[in-house]
Short mmCIF file of N, CA and C in Angstrom, two decimals:
data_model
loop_
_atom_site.label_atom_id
_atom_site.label_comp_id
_atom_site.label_asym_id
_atom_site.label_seq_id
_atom_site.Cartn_x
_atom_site.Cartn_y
_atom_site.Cartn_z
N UNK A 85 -173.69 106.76 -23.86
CA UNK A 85 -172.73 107.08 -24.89
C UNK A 85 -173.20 108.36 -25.59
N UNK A 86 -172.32 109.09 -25.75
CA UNK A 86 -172.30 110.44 -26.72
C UNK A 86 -172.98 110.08 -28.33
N UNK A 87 -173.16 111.10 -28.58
CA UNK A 87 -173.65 110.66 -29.93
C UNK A 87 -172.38 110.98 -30.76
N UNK A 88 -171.35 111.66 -30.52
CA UNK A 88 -170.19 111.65 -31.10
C UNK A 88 -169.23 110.71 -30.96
N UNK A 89 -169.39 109.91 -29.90
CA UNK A 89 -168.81 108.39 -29.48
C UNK A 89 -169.54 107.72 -30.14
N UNK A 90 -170.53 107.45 -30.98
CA UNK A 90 -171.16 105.84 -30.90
C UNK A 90 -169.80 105.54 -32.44
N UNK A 91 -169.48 106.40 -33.29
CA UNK A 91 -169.05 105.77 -34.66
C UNK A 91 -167.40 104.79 -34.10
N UNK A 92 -167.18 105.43 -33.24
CA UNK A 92 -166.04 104.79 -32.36
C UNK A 92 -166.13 103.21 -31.43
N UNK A 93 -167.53 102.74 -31.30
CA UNK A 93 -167.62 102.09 -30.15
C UNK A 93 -168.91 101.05 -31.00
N UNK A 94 -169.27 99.49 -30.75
CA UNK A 94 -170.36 98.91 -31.17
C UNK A 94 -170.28 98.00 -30.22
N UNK A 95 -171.51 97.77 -29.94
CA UNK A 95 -171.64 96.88 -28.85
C UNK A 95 -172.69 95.26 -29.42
N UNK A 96 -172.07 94.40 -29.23
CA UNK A 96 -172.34 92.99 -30.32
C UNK A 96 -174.02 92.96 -29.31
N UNK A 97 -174.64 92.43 -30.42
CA UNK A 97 -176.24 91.91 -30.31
C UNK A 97 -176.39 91.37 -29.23
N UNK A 98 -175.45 90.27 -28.73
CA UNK A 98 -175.86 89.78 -27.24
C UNK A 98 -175.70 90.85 -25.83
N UNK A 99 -175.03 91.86 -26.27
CA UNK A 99 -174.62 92.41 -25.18
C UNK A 99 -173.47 92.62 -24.41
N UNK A 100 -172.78 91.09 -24.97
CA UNK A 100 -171.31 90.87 -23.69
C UNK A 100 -170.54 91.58 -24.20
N UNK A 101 -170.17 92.05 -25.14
CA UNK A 101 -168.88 92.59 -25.59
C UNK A 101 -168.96 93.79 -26.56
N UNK A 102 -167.94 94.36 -26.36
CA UNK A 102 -167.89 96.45 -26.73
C UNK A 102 -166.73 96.05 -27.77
N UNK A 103 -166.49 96.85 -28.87
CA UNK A 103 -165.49 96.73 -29.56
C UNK A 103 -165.77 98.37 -29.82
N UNK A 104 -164.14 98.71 -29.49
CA UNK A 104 -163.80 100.54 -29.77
C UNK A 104 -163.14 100.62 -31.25
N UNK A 105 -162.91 101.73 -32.00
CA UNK A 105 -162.20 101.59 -32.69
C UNK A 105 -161.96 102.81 -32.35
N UNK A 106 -160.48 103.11 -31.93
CA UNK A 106 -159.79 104.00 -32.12
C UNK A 106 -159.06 104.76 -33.67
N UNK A 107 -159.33 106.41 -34.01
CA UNK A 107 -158.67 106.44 -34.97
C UNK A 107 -157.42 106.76 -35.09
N UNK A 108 -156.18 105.96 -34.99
CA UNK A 108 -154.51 106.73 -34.53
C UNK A 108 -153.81 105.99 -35.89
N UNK A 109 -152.82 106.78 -35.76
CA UNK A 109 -151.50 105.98 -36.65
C UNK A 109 -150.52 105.61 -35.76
N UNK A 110 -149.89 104.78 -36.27
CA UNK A 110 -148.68 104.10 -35.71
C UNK A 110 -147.44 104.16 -36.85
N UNK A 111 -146.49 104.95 -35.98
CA UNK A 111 -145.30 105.39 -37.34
C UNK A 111 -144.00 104.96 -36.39
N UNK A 112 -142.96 104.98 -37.38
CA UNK A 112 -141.35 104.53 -36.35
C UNK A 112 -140.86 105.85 -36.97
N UNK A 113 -140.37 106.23 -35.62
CA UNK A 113 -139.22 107.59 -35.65
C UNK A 113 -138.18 107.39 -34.72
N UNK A 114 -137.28 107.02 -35.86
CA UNK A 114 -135.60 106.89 -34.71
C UNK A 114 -135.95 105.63 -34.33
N UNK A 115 -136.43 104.69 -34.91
CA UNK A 115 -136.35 103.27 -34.49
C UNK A 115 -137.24 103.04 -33.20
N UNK A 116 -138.33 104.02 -32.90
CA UNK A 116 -139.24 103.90 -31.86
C UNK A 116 -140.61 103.76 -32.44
N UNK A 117 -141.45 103.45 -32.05
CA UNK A 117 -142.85 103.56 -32.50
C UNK A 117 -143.91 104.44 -31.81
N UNK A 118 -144.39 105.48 -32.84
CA UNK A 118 -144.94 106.57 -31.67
C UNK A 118 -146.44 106.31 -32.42
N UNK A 119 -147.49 107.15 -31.31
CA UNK A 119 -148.56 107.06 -31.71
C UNK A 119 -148.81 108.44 -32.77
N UNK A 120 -149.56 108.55 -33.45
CA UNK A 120 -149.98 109.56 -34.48
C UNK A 120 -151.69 109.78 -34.22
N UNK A 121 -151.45 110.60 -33.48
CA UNK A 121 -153.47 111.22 -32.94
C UNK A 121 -154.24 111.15 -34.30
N UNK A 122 -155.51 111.63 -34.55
CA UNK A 122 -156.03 112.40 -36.09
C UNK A 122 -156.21 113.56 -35.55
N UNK A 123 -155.60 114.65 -36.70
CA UNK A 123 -156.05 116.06 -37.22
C UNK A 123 -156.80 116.49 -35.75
N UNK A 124 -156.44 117.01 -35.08
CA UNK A 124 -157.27 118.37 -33.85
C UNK A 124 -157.42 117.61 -32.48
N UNK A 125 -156.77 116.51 -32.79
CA UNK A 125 -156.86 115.53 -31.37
C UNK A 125 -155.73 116.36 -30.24
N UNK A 126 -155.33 115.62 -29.38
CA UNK A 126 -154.22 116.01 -28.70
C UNK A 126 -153.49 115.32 -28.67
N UNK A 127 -152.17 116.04 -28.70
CA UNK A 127 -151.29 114.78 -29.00
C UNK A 127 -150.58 114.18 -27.30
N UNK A 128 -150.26 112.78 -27.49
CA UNK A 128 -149.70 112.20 -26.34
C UNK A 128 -148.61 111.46 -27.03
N UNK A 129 -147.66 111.80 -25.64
CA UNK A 129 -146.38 111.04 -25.65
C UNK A 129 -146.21 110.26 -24.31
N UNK A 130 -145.50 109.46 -24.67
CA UNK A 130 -144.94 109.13 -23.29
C UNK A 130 -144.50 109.49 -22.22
N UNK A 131 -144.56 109.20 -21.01
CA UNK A 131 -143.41 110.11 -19.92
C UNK A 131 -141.81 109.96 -20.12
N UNK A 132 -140.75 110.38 -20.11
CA UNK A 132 -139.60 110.10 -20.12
C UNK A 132 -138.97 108.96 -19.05
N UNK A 133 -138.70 108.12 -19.09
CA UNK A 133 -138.39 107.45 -17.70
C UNK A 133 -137.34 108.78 -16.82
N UNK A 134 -137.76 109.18 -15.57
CA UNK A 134 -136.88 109.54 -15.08
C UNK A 134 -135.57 109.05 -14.00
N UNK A 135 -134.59 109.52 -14.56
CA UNK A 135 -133.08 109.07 -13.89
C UNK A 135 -132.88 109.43 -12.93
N UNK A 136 -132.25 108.71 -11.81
CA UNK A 136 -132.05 108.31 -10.61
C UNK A 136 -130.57 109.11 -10.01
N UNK A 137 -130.45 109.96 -10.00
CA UNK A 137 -128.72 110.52 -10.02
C UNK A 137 -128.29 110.12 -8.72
N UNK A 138 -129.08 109.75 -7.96
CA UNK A 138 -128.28 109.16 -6.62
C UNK A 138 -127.77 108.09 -6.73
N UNK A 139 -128.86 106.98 -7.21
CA UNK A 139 -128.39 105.67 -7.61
C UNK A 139 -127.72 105.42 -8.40
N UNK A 140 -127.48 106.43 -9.35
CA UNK A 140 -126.62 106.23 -10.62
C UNK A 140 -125.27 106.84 -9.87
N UNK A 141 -124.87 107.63 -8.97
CA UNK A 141 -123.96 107.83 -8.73
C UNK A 141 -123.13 107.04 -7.38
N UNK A 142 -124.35 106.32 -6.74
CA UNK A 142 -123.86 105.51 -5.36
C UNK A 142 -123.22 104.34 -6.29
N UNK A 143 -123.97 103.50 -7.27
CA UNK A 143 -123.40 102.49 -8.41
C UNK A 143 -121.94 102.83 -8.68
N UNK A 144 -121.94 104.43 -9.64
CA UNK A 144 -120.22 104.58 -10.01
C UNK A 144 -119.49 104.53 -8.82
N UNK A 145 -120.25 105.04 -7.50
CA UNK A 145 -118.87 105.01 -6.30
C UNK A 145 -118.59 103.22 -5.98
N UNK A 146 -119.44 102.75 -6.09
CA UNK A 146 -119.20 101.31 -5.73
C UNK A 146 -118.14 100.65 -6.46
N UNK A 147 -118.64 100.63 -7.66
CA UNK A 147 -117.52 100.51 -8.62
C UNK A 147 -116.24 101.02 -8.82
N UNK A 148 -116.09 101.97 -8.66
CA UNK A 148 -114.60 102.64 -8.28
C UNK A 148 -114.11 102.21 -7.01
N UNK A 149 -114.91 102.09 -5.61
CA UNK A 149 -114.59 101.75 -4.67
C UNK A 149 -113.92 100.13 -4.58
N UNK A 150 -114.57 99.64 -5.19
CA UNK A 150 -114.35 97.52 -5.45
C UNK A 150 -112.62 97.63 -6.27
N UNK A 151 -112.97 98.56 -7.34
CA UNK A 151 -111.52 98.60 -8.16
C UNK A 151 -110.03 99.14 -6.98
N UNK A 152 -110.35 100.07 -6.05
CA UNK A 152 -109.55 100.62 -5.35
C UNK A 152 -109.20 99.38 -4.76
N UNK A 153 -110.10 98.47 -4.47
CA UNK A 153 -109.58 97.45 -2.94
C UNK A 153 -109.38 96.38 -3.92
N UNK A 154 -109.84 96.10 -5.09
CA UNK A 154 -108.88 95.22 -5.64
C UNK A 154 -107.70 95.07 -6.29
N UNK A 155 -107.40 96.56 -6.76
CA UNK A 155 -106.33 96.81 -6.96
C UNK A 155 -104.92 97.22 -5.78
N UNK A 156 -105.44 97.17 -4.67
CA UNK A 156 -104.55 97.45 -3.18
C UNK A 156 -104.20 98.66 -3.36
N UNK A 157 -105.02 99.39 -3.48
CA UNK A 157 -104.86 100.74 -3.43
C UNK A 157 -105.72 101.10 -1.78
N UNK A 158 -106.22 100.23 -1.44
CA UNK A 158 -106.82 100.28 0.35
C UNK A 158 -106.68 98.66 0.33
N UNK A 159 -106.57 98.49 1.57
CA UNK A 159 -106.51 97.48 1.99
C UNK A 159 -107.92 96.69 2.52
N UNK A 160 -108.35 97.67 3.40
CA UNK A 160 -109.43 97.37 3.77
C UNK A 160 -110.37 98.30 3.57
N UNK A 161 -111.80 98.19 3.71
CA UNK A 161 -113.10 98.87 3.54
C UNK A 161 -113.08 100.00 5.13
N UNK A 162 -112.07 100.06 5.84
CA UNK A 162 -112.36 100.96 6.99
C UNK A 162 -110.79 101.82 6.86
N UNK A 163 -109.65 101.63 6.04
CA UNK A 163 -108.96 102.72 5.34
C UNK A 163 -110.02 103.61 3.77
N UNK A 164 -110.84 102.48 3.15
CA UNK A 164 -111.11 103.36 1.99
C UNK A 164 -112.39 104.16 3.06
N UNK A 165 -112.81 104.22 3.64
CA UNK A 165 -113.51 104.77 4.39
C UNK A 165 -112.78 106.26 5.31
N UNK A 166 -111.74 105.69 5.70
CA UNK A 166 -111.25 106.87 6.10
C UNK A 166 -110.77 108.12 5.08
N UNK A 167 -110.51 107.78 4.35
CA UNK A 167 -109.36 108.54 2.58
C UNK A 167 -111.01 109.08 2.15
N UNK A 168 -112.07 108.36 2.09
CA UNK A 168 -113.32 109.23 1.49
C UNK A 168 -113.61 109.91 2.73
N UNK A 169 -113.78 109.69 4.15
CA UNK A 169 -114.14 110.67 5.00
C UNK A 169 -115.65 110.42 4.63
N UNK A 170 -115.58 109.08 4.78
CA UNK A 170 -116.96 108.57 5.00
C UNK A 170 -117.26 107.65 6.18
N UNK A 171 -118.24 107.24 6.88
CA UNK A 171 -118.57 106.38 7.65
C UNK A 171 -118.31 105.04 7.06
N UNK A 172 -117.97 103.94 7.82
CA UNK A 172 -117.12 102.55 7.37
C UNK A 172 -118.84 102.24 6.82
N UNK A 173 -119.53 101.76 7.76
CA UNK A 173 -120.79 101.63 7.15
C UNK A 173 -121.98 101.44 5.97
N UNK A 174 -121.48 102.91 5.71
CA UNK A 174 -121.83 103.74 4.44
C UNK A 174 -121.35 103.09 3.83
N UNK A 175 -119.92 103.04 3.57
CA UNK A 175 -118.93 102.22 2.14
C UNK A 175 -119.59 101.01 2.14
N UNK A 176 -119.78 100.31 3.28
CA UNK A 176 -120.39 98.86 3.05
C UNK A 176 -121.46 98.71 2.46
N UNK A 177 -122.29 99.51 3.05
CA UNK A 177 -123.46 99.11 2.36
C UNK A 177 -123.54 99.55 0.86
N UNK A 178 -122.89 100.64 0.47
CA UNK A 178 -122.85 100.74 -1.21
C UNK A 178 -122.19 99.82 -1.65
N UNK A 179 -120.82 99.17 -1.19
CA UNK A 179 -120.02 98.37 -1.90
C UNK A 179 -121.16 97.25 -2.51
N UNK A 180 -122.08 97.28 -1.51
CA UNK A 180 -123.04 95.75 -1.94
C UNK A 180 -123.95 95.89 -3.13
N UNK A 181 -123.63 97.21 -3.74
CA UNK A 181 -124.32 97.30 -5.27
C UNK A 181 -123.20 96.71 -6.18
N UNK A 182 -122.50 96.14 -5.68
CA UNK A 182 -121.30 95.77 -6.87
C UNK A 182 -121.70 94.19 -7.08
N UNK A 183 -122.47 93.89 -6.03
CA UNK A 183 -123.22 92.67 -6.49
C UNK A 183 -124.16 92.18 -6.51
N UNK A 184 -124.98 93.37 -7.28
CA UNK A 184 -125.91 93.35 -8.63
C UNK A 184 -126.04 92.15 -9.68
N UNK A 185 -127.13 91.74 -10.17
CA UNK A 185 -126.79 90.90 -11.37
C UNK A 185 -126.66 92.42 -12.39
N UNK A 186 -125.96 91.39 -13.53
CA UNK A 186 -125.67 92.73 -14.17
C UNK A 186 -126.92 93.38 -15.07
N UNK A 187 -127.53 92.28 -15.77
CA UNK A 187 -128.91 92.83 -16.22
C UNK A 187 -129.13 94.08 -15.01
N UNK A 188 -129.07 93.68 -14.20
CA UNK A 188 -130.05 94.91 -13.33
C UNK A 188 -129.05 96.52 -13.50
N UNK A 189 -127.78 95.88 -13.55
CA UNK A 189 -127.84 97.07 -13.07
C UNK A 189 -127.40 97.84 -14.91
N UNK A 190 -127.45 96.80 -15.80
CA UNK A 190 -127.93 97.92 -16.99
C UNK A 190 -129.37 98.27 -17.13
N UNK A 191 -129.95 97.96 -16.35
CA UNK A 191 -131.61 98.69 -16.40
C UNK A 191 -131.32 100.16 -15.33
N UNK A 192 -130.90 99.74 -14.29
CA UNK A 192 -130.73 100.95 -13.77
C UNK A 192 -130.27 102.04 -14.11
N UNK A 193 -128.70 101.84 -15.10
CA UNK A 193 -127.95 102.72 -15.95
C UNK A 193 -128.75 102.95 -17.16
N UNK A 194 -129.18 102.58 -17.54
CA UNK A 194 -130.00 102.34 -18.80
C UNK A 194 -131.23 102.85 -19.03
N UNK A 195 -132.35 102.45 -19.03
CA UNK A 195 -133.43 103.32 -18.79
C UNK A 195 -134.18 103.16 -17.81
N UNK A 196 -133.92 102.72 -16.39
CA UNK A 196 -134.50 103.75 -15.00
C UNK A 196 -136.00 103.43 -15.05
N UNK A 197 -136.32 102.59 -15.69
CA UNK A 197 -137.64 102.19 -15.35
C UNK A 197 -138.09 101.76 -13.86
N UNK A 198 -137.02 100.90 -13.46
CA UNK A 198 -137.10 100.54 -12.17
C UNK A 198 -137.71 101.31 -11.25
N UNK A 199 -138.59 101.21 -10.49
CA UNK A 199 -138.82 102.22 -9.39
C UNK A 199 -138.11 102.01 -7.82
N UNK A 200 -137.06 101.59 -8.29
CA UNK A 200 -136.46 100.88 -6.99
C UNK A 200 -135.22 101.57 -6.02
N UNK A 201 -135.10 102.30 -5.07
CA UNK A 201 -134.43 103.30 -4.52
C UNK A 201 -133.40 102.62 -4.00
N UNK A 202 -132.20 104.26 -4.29
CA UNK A 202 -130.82 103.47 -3.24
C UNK A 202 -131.42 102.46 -2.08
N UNK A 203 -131.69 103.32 -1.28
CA UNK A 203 -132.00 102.64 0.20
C UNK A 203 -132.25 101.64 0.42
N UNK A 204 -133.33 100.98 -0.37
CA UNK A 204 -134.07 99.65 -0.77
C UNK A 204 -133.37 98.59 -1.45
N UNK A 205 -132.37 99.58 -1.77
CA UNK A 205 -131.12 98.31 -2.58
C UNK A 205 -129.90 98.18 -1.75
N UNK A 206 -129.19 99.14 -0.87
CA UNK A 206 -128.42 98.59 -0.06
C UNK A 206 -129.00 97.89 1.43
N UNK A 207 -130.21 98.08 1.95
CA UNK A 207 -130.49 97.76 3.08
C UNK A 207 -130.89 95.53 2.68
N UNK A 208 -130.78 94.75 2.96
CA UNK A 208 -131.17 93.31 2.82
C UNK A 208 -130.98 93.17 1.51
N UNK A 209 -129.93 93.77 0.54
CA UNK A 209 -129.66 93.37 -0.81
C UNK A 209 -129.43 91.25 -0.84
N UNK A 210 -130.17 91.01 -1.33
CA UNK A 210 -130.24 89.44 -1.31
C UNK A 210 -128.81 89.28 -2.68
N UNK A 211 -128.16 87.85 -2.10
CA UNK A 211 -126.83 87.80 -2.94
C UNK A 211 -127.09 86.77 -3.94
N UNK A 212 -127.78 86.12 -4.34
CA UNK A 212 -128.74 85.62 -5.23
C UNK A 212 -129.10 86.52 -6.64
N UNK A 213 -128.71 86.00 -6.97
CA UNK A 213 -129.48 87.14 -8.84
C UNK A 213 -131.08 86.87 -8.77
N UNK A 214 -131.21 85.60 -9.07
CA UNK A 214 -132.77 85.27 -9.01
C UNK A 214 -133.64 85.83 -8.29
N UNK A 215 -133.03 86.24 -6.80
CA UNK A 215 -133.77 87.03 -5.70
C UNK A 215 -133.72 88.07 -5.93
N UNK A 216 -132.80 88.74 -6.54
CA UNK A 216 -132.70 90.18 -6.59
C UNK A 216 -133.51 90.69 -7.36
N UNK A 217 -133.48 89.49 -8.76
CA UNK A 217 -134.33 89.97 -9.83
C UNK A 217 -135.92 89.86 -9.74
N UNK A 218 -136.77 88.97 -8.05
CA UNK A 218 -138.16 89.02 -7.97
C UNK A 218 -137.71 90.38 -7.10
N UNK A 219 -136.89 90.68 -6.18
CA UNK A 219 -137.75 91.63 -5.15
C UNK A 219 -137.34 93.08 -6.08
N UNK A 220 -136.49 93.28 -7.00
CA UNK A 220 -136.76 94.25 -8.40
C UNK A 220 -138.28 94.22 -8.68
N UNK A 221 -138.89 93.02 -8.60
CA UNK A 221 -140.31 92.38 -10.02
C UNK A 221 -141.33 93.56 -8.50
N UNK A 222 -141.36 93.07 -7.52
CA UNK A 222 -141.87 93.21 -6.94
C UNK A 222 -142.15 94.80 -5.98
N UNK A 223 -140.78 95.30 -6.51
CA UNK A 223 -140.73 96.69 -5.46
C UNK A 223 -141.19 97.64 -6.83
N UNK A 224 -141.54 97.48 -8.17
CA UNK A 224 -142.05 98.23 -9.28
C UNK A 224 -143.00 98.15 -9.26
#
């Protein structure tokens, strides 16, 4: 240990155990709680979660796509396929984000924590919420 570390750090008489004391503040800004360094420290923030614009946009096509065929505006998933000038395929396998539990998919819209990719969500999308929501637990 530094000799500029020890006022930070004590280590109990037996040995087993270290207790740090960090010097920070803890303040709410905008209804968040940020850390507050001391005077000449550096300051840290969080990373931003970053957003997914594929997934966020394969989601809105799904959704628009489900409304088209339930409203009989296509009949079937291989006319709305033809009118997008997409592969029948393709439509299918996005359509199957429309059944999402919905928690999930306001995390996805929402803040993107998820680390969980289109691909990985239309390929064996399980139709189960409960399932969806471990192999979510599990692909983060």
């Amino acid at each position: 240990m530094m000799p500029s570390e020890a006022k930070y750090a004590e280590l109990s008489p037996d040995g087993k155990s270290l207790t740090v004391h960090l010097p920070l503040t803890l303040r709410k800004r905008g209804g968040r709680k940020i850390i507050i360094s001391p005077a000449g420290a550096q300051q840290w923030t969080p990373a931003r979660p970053r957003m997914d614009n594929t997934l966020i946009r394969a989601l809105a096509r799904a959704f628009r796509w489900k409304h088209m065929l339930e409203t009989g505006e296509f009949a079937t998933v291989i006319e709305l396929a033809a009118a997008e000038r997409l592969d029948r395929s393709f439509v299918s396998h996005v359509l199957q984000l429309t059944l999402l539990a919905p928690d999930l998919v306001e995390a996805i819209l929402g803040r993107q924590s998820m680390g969980v990719q289109l691909q990985a969500l239309v390929r064996g999308l399980p139709v189960e919420w409960g399932r969806q929501r471990e192999l979510m637990a599990t692909s983060c």
